[in-house]
Tab-separated table of C-alpha atoms in Angstrom:
chain	number	residue	atom	x	y	z
A	162	MET	CA	-80.591	-100.663	-20.445
A	163	GLY	CA	-78.251	-97.674	-19.834
A	164	PRO	CA	-78.233	-94.500	-21.913
A	165	GLN	CA	-76.459	-95.161	-25.489
A	166	PRO	CA	-73.449	-92.929	-26.342
A	167	PRO	CA	-74.247	-89.721	-28.106
A	168	ASP	CA	-72.682	-91.296	-31.654
A	169	ASP	CA	-74.840	-94.603	-31.154
A	170	ALA	CA	-77.781	-92.747	-30.525
A	171	ARG	CA	-77.750	-90.483	-33.479
A	172	ALA	CA	-76.935	-93.466	-35.706
A	173	ALA	CA	-80.067	-95.150	-34.454
A	174	ASP	CA	-82.049	-92.264	-34.956
A	175	ASP	CA	-80.987	-91.804	-38.542
A	176	ASP	CA	-81.567	-95.586	-39.190
A	177	ALA	CA	-85.188	-94.905	-37.858
A	178	LYS	CA	-85.839	-92.157	-40.316
A	179	ALA	CA	-84.181	-94.066	-43.058
A	180	THR	CA	-86.560	-96.754	-42.666
A	181	ARG	CA	-89.921	-94.695	-42.834
A	182	ARG	CA	-90.323	-94.161	-46.480
A	183	PRO	CA	-93.437	-94.721	-48.899
A	184	PRO	CA	-93.932	-97.975	-50.725
A	185	VAL	CA	-93.514	-96.577	-54.069
A	186	ASP	CA	-90.219	-95.582	-53.431
A	187	THR	CA	-89.516	-99.143	-52.367
A	188	TRP	CA	-90.950	-100.706	-55.536
A	189	VAL	CA	-89.078	-98.115	-57.704
A	190	GLU	CA	-85.750	-99.008	-55.962
A	191	THR	CA	-86.355	-102.699	-56.454
A	192	ILE	CA	-87.271	-102.215	-60.180
A	193	GLN	CA	-84.122	-99.965	-60.870
A	194	LEU	CA	-82.123	-102.858	-59.097
A	195	LEU	CA	-83.780	-105.564	-61.212
A	196	LEU	CA	-83.232	-103.631	-64.552
A	197	VAL	CA	-79.539	-103.014	-63.350
A	198	VAL	CA	-79.032	-106.492	-62.873
A	199	LEU	CA	-80.733	-107.484	-66.301
A	200	GLY	CA	-78.581	-105.045	-68.207
A	201	VAL	CA	-75.303	-106.539	-66.655
A	202	VAL	CA	-76.603	-110.054	-67.370
A	203	ALA	CA	-77.445	-108.948	-71.153
A	204	PHE	CA	-74.040	-107.063	-71.752
A	205	LEU	CA	-72.143	-110.166	-70.499
A	206	VAL	CA	-74.155	-112.549	-72.678
A	207	GLY	CA	-73.843	-110.385	-75.863
A	208	PHE	CA	-70.123	-109.966	-74.988
A	209	ILE	CA	-69.477	-113.793	-74.677
A	210	GLY	CA	-72.017	-114.710	-77.262
A	211	ALA	CA	-70.248	-112.553	-79.885
A	212	LEU	CA	-67.374	-115.088	-79.578
A	213	PHE	CA	-69.728	-117.829	-81.167
A	214	SER	CA	-72.438	-116.023	-83.051
A	215	GLU	CA	-73.279	-112.687	-84.660
A	216	THR	CA	-76.848	-112.916	-83.747
A	217	VAL	CA	-76.520	-112.885	-79.938
A	218	PRO	CA	-74.925	-109.446	-79.800
A	219	LEU	CA	-77.655	-107.980	-81.849
A	220	VAL	CA	-80.359	-108.916	-79.277
A	221	ALA	CA	-78.226	-108.750	-76.022
A	222	LEU	CA	-76.809	-105.297	-76.664
A	223	PRO	CA	-80.181	-103.564	-77.276
A	224	ALA	CA	-81.525	-105.253	-74.313
A	225	THR	CA	-79.105	-103.689	-72.133
A	226	ALA	CA	-79.642	-100.388	-73.673
A	227	VAL	CA	-83.422	-100.509	-72.885
A	228	ALA	CA	-82.711	-101.747	-69.317
A	229	GLY	CA	-80.407	-98.845	-68.856
A	230	ILE	CA	-82.975	-96.111	-70.310
A	231	ILE	CA	-85.892	-97.560	-68.186
A	232	ALA	CA	-83.495	-97.353	-65.044
A	233	TRP	CA	-82.610	-93.767	-65.939
A	234	ILE	CA	-86.271	-92.715	-66.582
A	235	LEU	CA	-87.077	-94.181	-63.105
A	236	ASN	CA	-84.295	-92.583	-61.338
A	237	VAL	CA	-85.600	-89.039	-62.716
A	238	THR	CA	-89.199	-89.820	-61.313
A	239	PRO	CA	-90.207	-88.070	-57.914
A	240	ALA	CA	-89.658	-91.628	-56.242
A	241	GLY	CA	-86.280	-92.181	-58.045
A	242	ARG	CA	-85.080	-88.735	-56.822
A	243	ARG	CA	-86.171	-89.543	-53.293
A	244	ASN	CA	-84.133	-92.731	-53.425
A	245	THR	CA	-81.111	-90.927	-54.895
A	246	ALA	CA	-81.223	-88.163	-52.140
A	247	ARG	CA	-81.721	-90.960	-49.517
A	248	SER	CA	-78.882	-93.003	-51.033
A	249	GLN	CA	-76.678	-89.706	-50.710
A	250	ALA	CA	-77.885	-89.059	-47.323
A	251	GLU	CA	-76.994	-92.677	-46.198
A	252	VAL	CA	-73.532	-92.227	-47.762
A	253	ALA	CA	-73.164	-88.834	-45.793
A	254	ARG	CA	-74.632	-90.726	-42.509
A	255	LEU	CA	-71.775	-93.614	-42.657
A	256	ALA	CA	-69.230	-91.004	-43.707
A	257	GLY	CA	-70.011	-89.111	-40.453
A	258	ILE	CA	-70.256	-92.169	-38.297
A	259	ARG	CA	-66.634	-93.089	-39.481
A	260	GLU	CA	-65.358	-89.494	-38.886
A	261	ARG	CA	-66.679	-89.323	-35.365
A	262	LYS	CA	-65.419	-93.039	-34.526
A	263	ALA	CA	-61.863	-91.689	-36.026
A	264	ALA	CA	-62.176	-88.465	-33.903
A	265	ARG	CA	-62.899	-90.505	-30.813
A	266	ALA	CA	-60.220	-92.888	-31.365
A	267	GLU	CA	-57.875	-89.990	-31.692
A	268	ARG	CA	-59.009	-88.572	-28.534
A	269	GLU	CA	-58.254	-91.849	-26.811
A	270	GLN	CA	-54.938	-91.865	-28.292
A	271	GLN	CA	-54.103	-88.438	-27.180
A	272	LYS	CA	-55.104	-89.151	-23.660
A	273	SER	CA	-52.981	-92.354	-23.870
A	274	ARG	CA	-49.945	-90.615	-24.951
A	275	ALA	CA	-50.473	-87.630	-22.430
A	276	ARG	CA	-50.526	-90.289	-19.854
A	277	GLU	CA	-47.642	-92.154	-21.035
A	278	ALA	CA	-45.688	-88.812	-21.003
A	279	ALA	CA	-46.817	-88.009	-17.493
A	280	GLU	CA	-45.744	-91.408	-16.384
A	281	ALA	CA	-42.465	-91.196	-18.058
A	282	ALA	CA	-41.668	-87.731	-16.540
A	283	GLN	CA	-42.811	-88.749	-13.129
A	284	ALA	CA	-40.388	-91.903	-13.594
A	285	GLN	CA	-37.389	-89.381	-14.720
A	286	ARG	CA	-38.032	-87.265	-11.734
A	287	ARG	CA	-37.887	-90.075	-9.413
A	288	ALA	CA	-34.747	-91.311	-11.268
A	289	VAL	CA	-33.270	-87.685	-10.750
A	290	ARG	CA	-33.967	-87.673	-7.131
A	291	GLU	CA	-32.580	-91.078	-6.420
A	292	LEU	CA	-29.569	-90.082	-8.381
A	293	LEU	CA	-28.972	-86.834	-6.564
A	294	ASP	CA	-29.814	-88.467	-3.106
A	295	GLY	CA	-26.893	-91.218	-3.977
A	296	VAL	CA	-24.040	-89.110	-5.574
A	297	PRO	CA	-21.804	-87.405	-2.720
A	298	GLU	CA	-22.656	-83.566	-2.144
A	299	ARG	CA	-20.684	-80.871	-3.444
A	300	GLY	CA	-17.518	-80.365	-1.957
A	301	ALA	CA	-16.968	-83.878	-1.161
A	302	PRO	CA	-13.442	-85.369	-2.178
A	303	GLN	CA	-13.500	-85.916	-5.960
A	304	ASP	CA	-11.982	-89.375	-5.588
A	305	GLU	CA	-15.139	-90.492	-3.429
A	306	ALA	CA	-17.380	-89.192	-5.958
A	307	ILE	CA	-15.706	-90.817	-8.823
A	308	THR	CA	-15.472	-94.289	-7.005
A	309	TYR	CA	-19.135	-93.833	-6.509
A	310	CYS	CA	-20.189	-93.183	-10.127
A	311	LEU	CA	-17.939	-95.709	-11.403
A	312	SER	CA	-19.393	-98.288	-9.098
A	313	ARG	CA	-22.573	-98.104	-11.305
A	314	THR	CA	-20.364	-98.843	-14.405
A	315	SER	CA	-18.794	-101.819	-16.094
A	316	ALA	CA	-15.161	-100.330	-15.144
A	317	ALA	CA	-16.062	-100.605	-11.428
A	318	ARG	CA	-13.042	-102.557	-10.524
A	319	ASP	CA	-10.665	-101.257	-13.138
A	320	PRO	CA	-7.819	-99.225	-11.234
A	321	ARG	CA	-6.524	-97.568	-14.374
A	322	VAL	CA	-10.100	-95.941	-15.044
A	323	GLN	CA	-10.377	-94.926	-11.626
A	324	ALA	CA	-6.961	-93.405	-11.604
A	325	GLU	CA	-7.419	-91.719	-14.984
A	326	ALA	CA	-10.812	-90.342	-14.019
A	327	GLU	CA	-9.283	-88.763	-10.990
A	328	ARG	CA	-6.424	-87.078	-12.884
A	329	LEU	CA	-9.260	-85.839	-15.357
A	330	ALA	CA	-11.257	-84.370	-12.537
A	331	ARG	CA	-8.205	-82.892	-10.856
A	332	ARG	CA	-7.196	-80.837	-14.219
A	333	HIS	CA	-10.929	-79.848	-15.190
A	334	VAL	CA	-13.305	-80.381	-12.471
A	335	ALA	CA	-13.338	-77.463	-9.943
A	336	VAL	CA	-13.581	-78.582	-6.234
A	337	ASP	CA	-17.116	-77.092	-5.961
A	338	GLU	CA	-18.788	-78.863	-8.975
A	339	ARG	CA	-20.786	-81.860	-8.071
A	340	ILE	CA	-19.848	-84.880	-10.091
A	341	LEU	CA	-22.981	-86.783	-11.463
A	342	CYS	CA	-21.643	-89.254	-13.692
A	343	VAL	CA	-18.487	-90.916	-15.163
A	344	ALA	CA	-19.252	-92.551	-18.553
A	345	LEU	CA	-17.357	-94.511	-20.919
A	346	SER	CA	-17.324	-94.328	-24.684
A	347	VAL	CA	-18.106	-96.967	-27.180
A	348	ALA	CA	-15.087	-98.879	-28.151
A	349	GLY	CA	-14.088	-99.234	-31.751
A	350	GLU	CA	-11.497	-100.817	-33.960
A	351	SER	CA	-9.318	-97.698	-33.729
A	352	ARG	CA	-9.185	-97.291	-29.919
A	353	ARG	CA	-8.315	-100.114	-27.545
A	354	ARG	CA	-9.432	-98.385	-24.304
A	355	PRO	CA	-12.513	-96.196	-24.155
A	356	ALA	CA	-12.529	-92.624	-23.609
A	357	LEU	CA	-13.925	-90.997	-20.293
A	358	LEU	CA	-16.672	-88.327	-19.731
A	359	ILE	CA	-17.115	-86.781	-16.396
A	360	LEU	CA	-20.376	-84.897	-16.181
A	361	THR	CA	-20.913	-82.418	-13.323
A	362	ASP	CA	-23.724	-79.887	-12.402
A	363	ARG	CA	-22.078	-77.122	-14.139
A	364	GLY	CA	-20.161	-78.843	-17.172
A	365	ALA	CA	-18.258	-81.922	-18.237
A	366	ALA	CA	-14.489	-83.038	-19.010
A	367	VAL	CA	-13.107	-85.540	-21.499
A	368	SER	CA	-10.161	-87.667	-21.423
A	369	ASP	CA	-9.252	-89.609	-24.586
A	370	ARG	CA	-5.960	-91.084	-25.628
A	371	GLY	CA	-3.804	-88.882	-23.042
A	372	THR	CA	-5.475	-85.843	-23.994
A	373	SER	CA	-8.027	-83.964	-21.674
A	374	TYR	CA	-10.258	-81.069	-21.983
A	375	ARG	CA	-13.268	-79.027	-20.655
A	376	TYR	CA	-16.453	-79.920	-22.440
A	377	ASP	CA	-19.798	-77.982	-22.088
A	378	PRO	CA	-22.702	-80.057	-23.171
A	379	ASP	CA	-24.907	-78.810	-25.752
A	380	PRO	CA	-28.469	-80.126	-26.158
A	381	GLY	CA	-27.728	-80.891	-30.083
A	382	ASP	CA	-25.041	-83.320	-28.731
A	383	VAL	CA	-27.715	-85.485	-27.131
A	384	THR	CA	-29.693	-87.789	-29.074
A	385	GLU	CA	-32.683	-89.184	-27.264
A	386	GLY	CA	-32.592	-92.877	-26.610
A	387	TRP	CA	-29.180	-93.144	-28.198
A	388	GLY	CA	-26.137	-91.123	-26.428
A	389	VAL	CA	-24.037	-88.008	-26.199
A	390	GLN	CA	-21.783	-87.530	-29.265
A	391	VAL	CA	-18.411	-85.440	-28.276
A	392	GLY	CA	-16.610	-85.226	-31.736
A	393	ASP	CA	-16.161	-88.589	-32.714
A	394	LEU	CA	-16.830	-90.027	-29.337
A	395	LEU	CA	-20.161	-91.966	-28.642
A	396	PHE	CA	-21.157	-91.992	-24.998
A	397	SER	CA	-24.274	-94.447	-25.551
A	398	PHE	CA	-27.158	-94.676	-22.734
A	399	SER	CA	-27.213	-98.340	-23.117
A	400	GLY	CA	-23.389	-98.690	-21.869
A	401	ASN	CA	-23.881	-95.890	-19.331
A	402	PRO	CA	-27.494	-96.389	-18.015
A	403	ARG	CA	-27.376	-93.377	-15.546
A	404	LEU	CA	-25.988	-90.820	-18.429
A	405	TRP	CA	-29.404	-90.027	-19.429
A	406	THR	CA	-30.640	-89.592	-15.816
A	407	ALA	CA	-27.483	-87.361	-15.020
A	408	LEU	CA	-28.195	-85.035	-17.797
A	409	ALA	CA	-31.582	-84.411	-16.685
A	410	ALA	CA	-30.451	-83.910	-13.374
A	411	ARG	CA	-28.006	-81.133	-14.145
A	412	ALA	CA	-30.387	-78.271	-13.983
A	413	GLU	CA	-31.644	-79.487	-10.494
A	414	ALA	CA	-28.275	-80.040	-9.293
A	415	ALA	CA	-27.042	-76.741	-10.410
A	416	ALA	CA	-29.878	-75.038	-8.682
A	417	LEU	CA	-29.217	-76.916	-5.519
A	418	SER	CA	-25.452	-76.121	-5.890
A	419	ALA	CA	-26.235	-72.548	-6.502
A	420	ARG	CA	-24.955	-70.034	-3.690
A	421	ALA	CA	-27.567	-68.723	-1.635
A	422	VAL	CA	-25.845	-65.360	-1.232
A	423	PRO	CA	-24.091	-63.171	-3.871
A	424	LEU	CA	-20.402	-62.917	-4.009
A	425	THR	CA	-19.554	-59.431	-2.849
A	426	GLY	CA	-16.668	-57.812	-1.032
A	427	ARG	CA	-13.949	-60.168	-2.567
A	428	PRO	CA	-10.557	-58.322	-3.231
A	429	GLU	CA	-10.019	-56.923	-6.555
A	430	PRO	CA	-7.848	-58.761	-9.141
A	431	ARG	CA	-4.314	-57.794	-8.911
A	432	LEU	CA	-1.511	-58.465	-11.668
A	433	ILE	CA	1.074	-60.702	-10.178
A	434	ARG	CA	4.508	-60.681	-11.722
A	435	THR	CA	6.897	-61.761	-8.613
A	436	PRO	CA	6.558	-63.999	-5.619
A	437	ARG	CA	6.539	-61.009	-3.267
A	438	GLU	CA	3.437	-59.660	-5.210
A	439	ALA	CA	1.933	-63.034	-5.018
A	440	GLU	CA	2.305	-62.943	-1.084
A	441	LEU	CA	0.887	-59.600	-0.764
A	442	VAL	CA	-2.181	-60.937	-2.704
A	443	ALA	CA	-2.332	-63.793	-0.372
A	444	VAL	CA	-2.485	-61.434	2.516
A	445	ASP	CA	-5.632	-60.054	0.993
A	446	TRP	CA	-7.357	-63.093	0.594
A	447	MET	CA	-6.232	-64.470	3.913
A	448	ARG	CA	-8.108	-61.507	5.647
A	449	TYR	CA	-11.044	-62.097	3.434
A	450	LEU	CA	-11.329	-65.655	4.320
A	451	GLY	CA	-11.449	-64.723	8.104
A	452	PHE	CA	-7.963	-64.177	9.442
A	453	THR	CA	-8.320	-60.318	9.589
A	454	ASP	CA	-4.961	-59.728	10.887
A	455	ALA	CA	-2.837	-61.647	8.432
A	456	VAL	CA	0.298	-59.992	7.534
A	457	ALA	CA	3.302	-61.085	5.180
A	458	THR	CA	6.242	-62.264	6.837
A	459	PRO	CA	9.655	-60.573	6.095
A	460	VAL	CA	11.492	-61.587	2.981
A	461	GLY	CA	13.587	-64.795	3.590
A	462	ALA	CA	11.605	-65.657	6.971
A	463	ASP	CA	12.296	-69.326	8.169
A	464	GLU	CA	10.133	-72.408	7.885
A	465	GLY	CA	8.733	-71.108	4.603
A	466	ILE	CA	5.668	-69.339	6.251
A	467	ASP	CA	4.810	-66.298	4.030
A	468	VAL	CA	1.558	-65.100	5.755
A	469	ILE	CA	0.888	-65.395	9.296
A	470	ALA	CA	-2.185	-64.367	11.355
A	471	GLU	CA	-3.118	-65.217	15.012
A	472	ARG	CA	-5.102	-67.949	14.104
A	473	GLY	CA	-3.509	-69.436	11.031
A	474	LEU	CA	-0.654	-69.267	8.616
A	475	ALA	CA	-0.115	-69.541	4.978
A	476	GLN	CA	2.587	-70.685	2.316
A	477	VAL	CA	2.657	-69.178	-1.219
A	478	LYS	CA	4.334	-70.942	-3.857
A	479	MET	CA	4.763	-69.140	-7.575
A	480	GLU	CA	6.195	-72.075	-9.515
A	481	GLY	CA	4.969	-73.637	-12.754
A	482	ARG	CA	4.876	-77.416	-11.610
A	483	PRO	CA	2.302	-78.696	-9.019
A	484	THR	CA	3.069	-78.440	-5.171
A	485	SER	CA	4.100	-81.874	-3.993
A	486	ARG	CA	2.889	-83.638	-0.803
A	487	PRO	CA	6.148	-83.226	1.134
A	488	THR	CA	5.723	-79.382	0.827
A	489	VAL	CA	2.301	-79.417	2.177
A	490	GLN	CA	3.330	-81.986	4.795
A	491	GLN	CA	6.063	-79.433	6.132
A	492	LEU	CA	3.312	-76.825	6.232
A	493	HIS	CA	1.115	-78.760	8.394
A	494	GLY	CA	4.002	-79.650	10.775
A	495	VAL	CA	4.655	-75.993	11.320
A	496	ALA	CA	1.025	-75.023	11.636
A	497	THR	CA	0.410	-78.195	14.162
A	498	ALA	CA	3.559	-76.797	16.143
A	499	LYS	CA	2.133	-73.143	16.281
A	500	GLU	CA	-1.312	-74.401	16.745
A	501	ARG	CA	-2.735	-72.443	13.982
A	502	GLU	CA	-4.649	-73.384	10.661
A	503	ALA	CA	-2.792	-74.049	7.605
A	504	VAL	CA	-3.613	-72.490	4.324
A	505	PHE	CA	-1.792	-73.215	1.010
A	506	PHE	CA	-1.597	-70.859	-2.395
A	507	SER	CA	-0.076	-72.474	-5.411
A	508	LEU	CA	0.089	-71.149	-8.814
A	509	GLY	CA	1.031	-74.565	-10.343
A	510	GLY	CA	-1.703	-76.370	-8.510
A	511	TYR	CA	-1.042	-79.572	-6.553
A	512	THR	CA	-0.189	-82.909	-7.034
A	513	LEU	CA	-2.935	-85.866	-6.746
A	514	PRO	CA	-1.131	-87.133	-3.359
A	515	ALA	CA	-0.907	-83.923	-1.972
A	516	ALA	CA	-4.359	-82.720	-2.669
A	517	SER	CA	-5.698	-86.137	-1.036
A	518	TRP	CA	-3.294	-85.820	2.002
A	519	ALA	CA	-4.434	-82.109	2.672
A	520	SER	CA	-7.944	-83.012	2.431
A	521	GLN	CA	-7.593	-85.633	4.884
A	522	HIS	CA	-5.487	-83.518	7.582
A	523	GLY	CA	-7.827	-80.304	6.971
A	524	ILE	CA	-5.269	-78.076	5.122
A	525	ALA	CA	-7.160	-75.466	2.713
A	526	LEU	CA	-5.576	-75.605	-0.673
A	527	PHE	CA	-6.187	-72.837	-3.312
A	528	ARG	CA	-4.726	-72.484	-6.701
A	529	TYR	CA	-4.426	-69.078	-8.063
A	530	ASP	CA	-3.823	-67.281	-11.464
A	531	HIS	CA	-1.965	-64.399	-12.417
A	532	GLN	CA	-4.656	-61.980	-11.671
A	533	GLY	CA	-4.379	-63.006	-8.033
A	534	THR	CA	-7.824	-64.909	-7.971
A	535	PRO	CA	-7.714	-68.080	-6.009
A	536	GLU	CA	-9.817	-71.060	-6.605
A	537	ALA	CA	-10.638	-73.729	-3.856
A	538	VAL	CA	-8.829	-76.924	-4.861
A	539	ASN	CA	-10.194	-79.291	-1.856
A	540	PRO	CA	-13.284	-79.169	0.565
A	541	PRO	CA	-11.523	-77.604	3.428
A	542	ALA	CA	-10.778	-74.679	1.157
A	543	LEU	CA	-14.153	-74.699	-0.093
A	544	ARG	CA	-15.792	-74.338	3.354
A	545	LEU	CA	-13.422	-71.355	3.958
A	546	MET	CA	-14.415	-69.728	0.903
A	547	GLU	CA	-18.089	-70.304	1.327
A	548	ALA	CA	-17.833	-69.060	4.771
A	549	ALA	CA	-16.446	-65.948	3.750
A	550	ASP	CA	-18.752	-65.106	0.939
A	551	ALA	CA	-21.387	-65.621	3.510
A	552	ARG	CA	-19.930	-63.297	5.648
A	553	ALA	CA	-19.240	-60.659	2.912
A	554	SER	CA	-22.927	-61.022	1.759
A	555	GLU	CA	-24.367	-59.903	5.029
A	556	PRO	CA	-26.083	-56.541	5.515
A	557	ALA	CA	-23.301	-53.848	6.545
A	558	ASP	CA	-25.440	-52.799	9.431
A	559	ALA	CA	-26.003	-56.493	10.675
A	560	GLU	CA	-24.564	-57.018	14.164
A	561	PRO	CA	-24.199	-60.639	15.079
A	562	GLY	CA	-25.452	-61.793	18.259
A	563	GLY	CA	-27.111	-58.170	18.853
A	564	ASP	CA	-30.980	-57.597	19.966
A	565	ALA	CA	-33.508	-56.606	17.451
């Protein structure tokens, strides 16, 4: 036989010690047990006999008392005290065994819970990695990312949901954000169509009944195993299986999307009050983007070109409405004829057809604010800005292509 477990060996040793006792102790214990039984029987006989005769209790009850007195006297003898101590030790021994078994069971449960938690964490890491490997990279066309995310939902073939998601992304998702998931809210009696949630590596956007807004997910809005609560909207994990994984993937996706270099050397913000000021600010940004010889064209120049350089040209629109596709196409035609790169700056942004067409034809679109800070709207613009930031962050004494 192999070695016994410590608890079982200790219990066996205690049992062996408990069986080694003097014979007188055994006799005293046996007599006490018989007296207790006799006392109980006499009490029951006296109690029941009182219903039929007055004499029976007079005999049975004294017999009960005598049995109890003799048992007490035997209990205070040395043998009785040894038996009492032995009984208490046995009770303590059994209690110790139960405690050790309970502790061992608790340790096993803790190990089991730890294994389950480790397996769940590993499964989540695999799911996060699969999601990040599947969704389009940062800077990819937003409609492509939305199509991919919707293909994993019940609205995969609903063109209205696709169009609404594209409008939501265009209004509230920056072109350099990575779209991780598109979720639909739980439908209720008060709403005919579900609300939309676009989750990115840097935030989220919500569209509900014609109203859209930017939303920054808070840990308090997430109920594990249930869903994400945004006001009175519930985006459930059961209806959107990839939503929980996308929430877990946000931190890693943001780390992957973080710029490798600090943003230094960008033009200082300048208040824009007139279209000419907007053109002059665009000159600064064109030079920052790599068109170092960029200059503003004279006021009233033909063909709508506001900034010109040897390798590129730009048009600047300071209008409250989005720039349309024909305007972008006109700039593309002029740039193609002059064999230069086209860049567009617009205060009001761009229509969806304009942004899509420009991305297909390599035109960089920027939306700027009244402080003169542009934001890349499509992948060509994002690539231009990232390349400029990388150049600006290089050491000042670095000489590209120089020998060490």
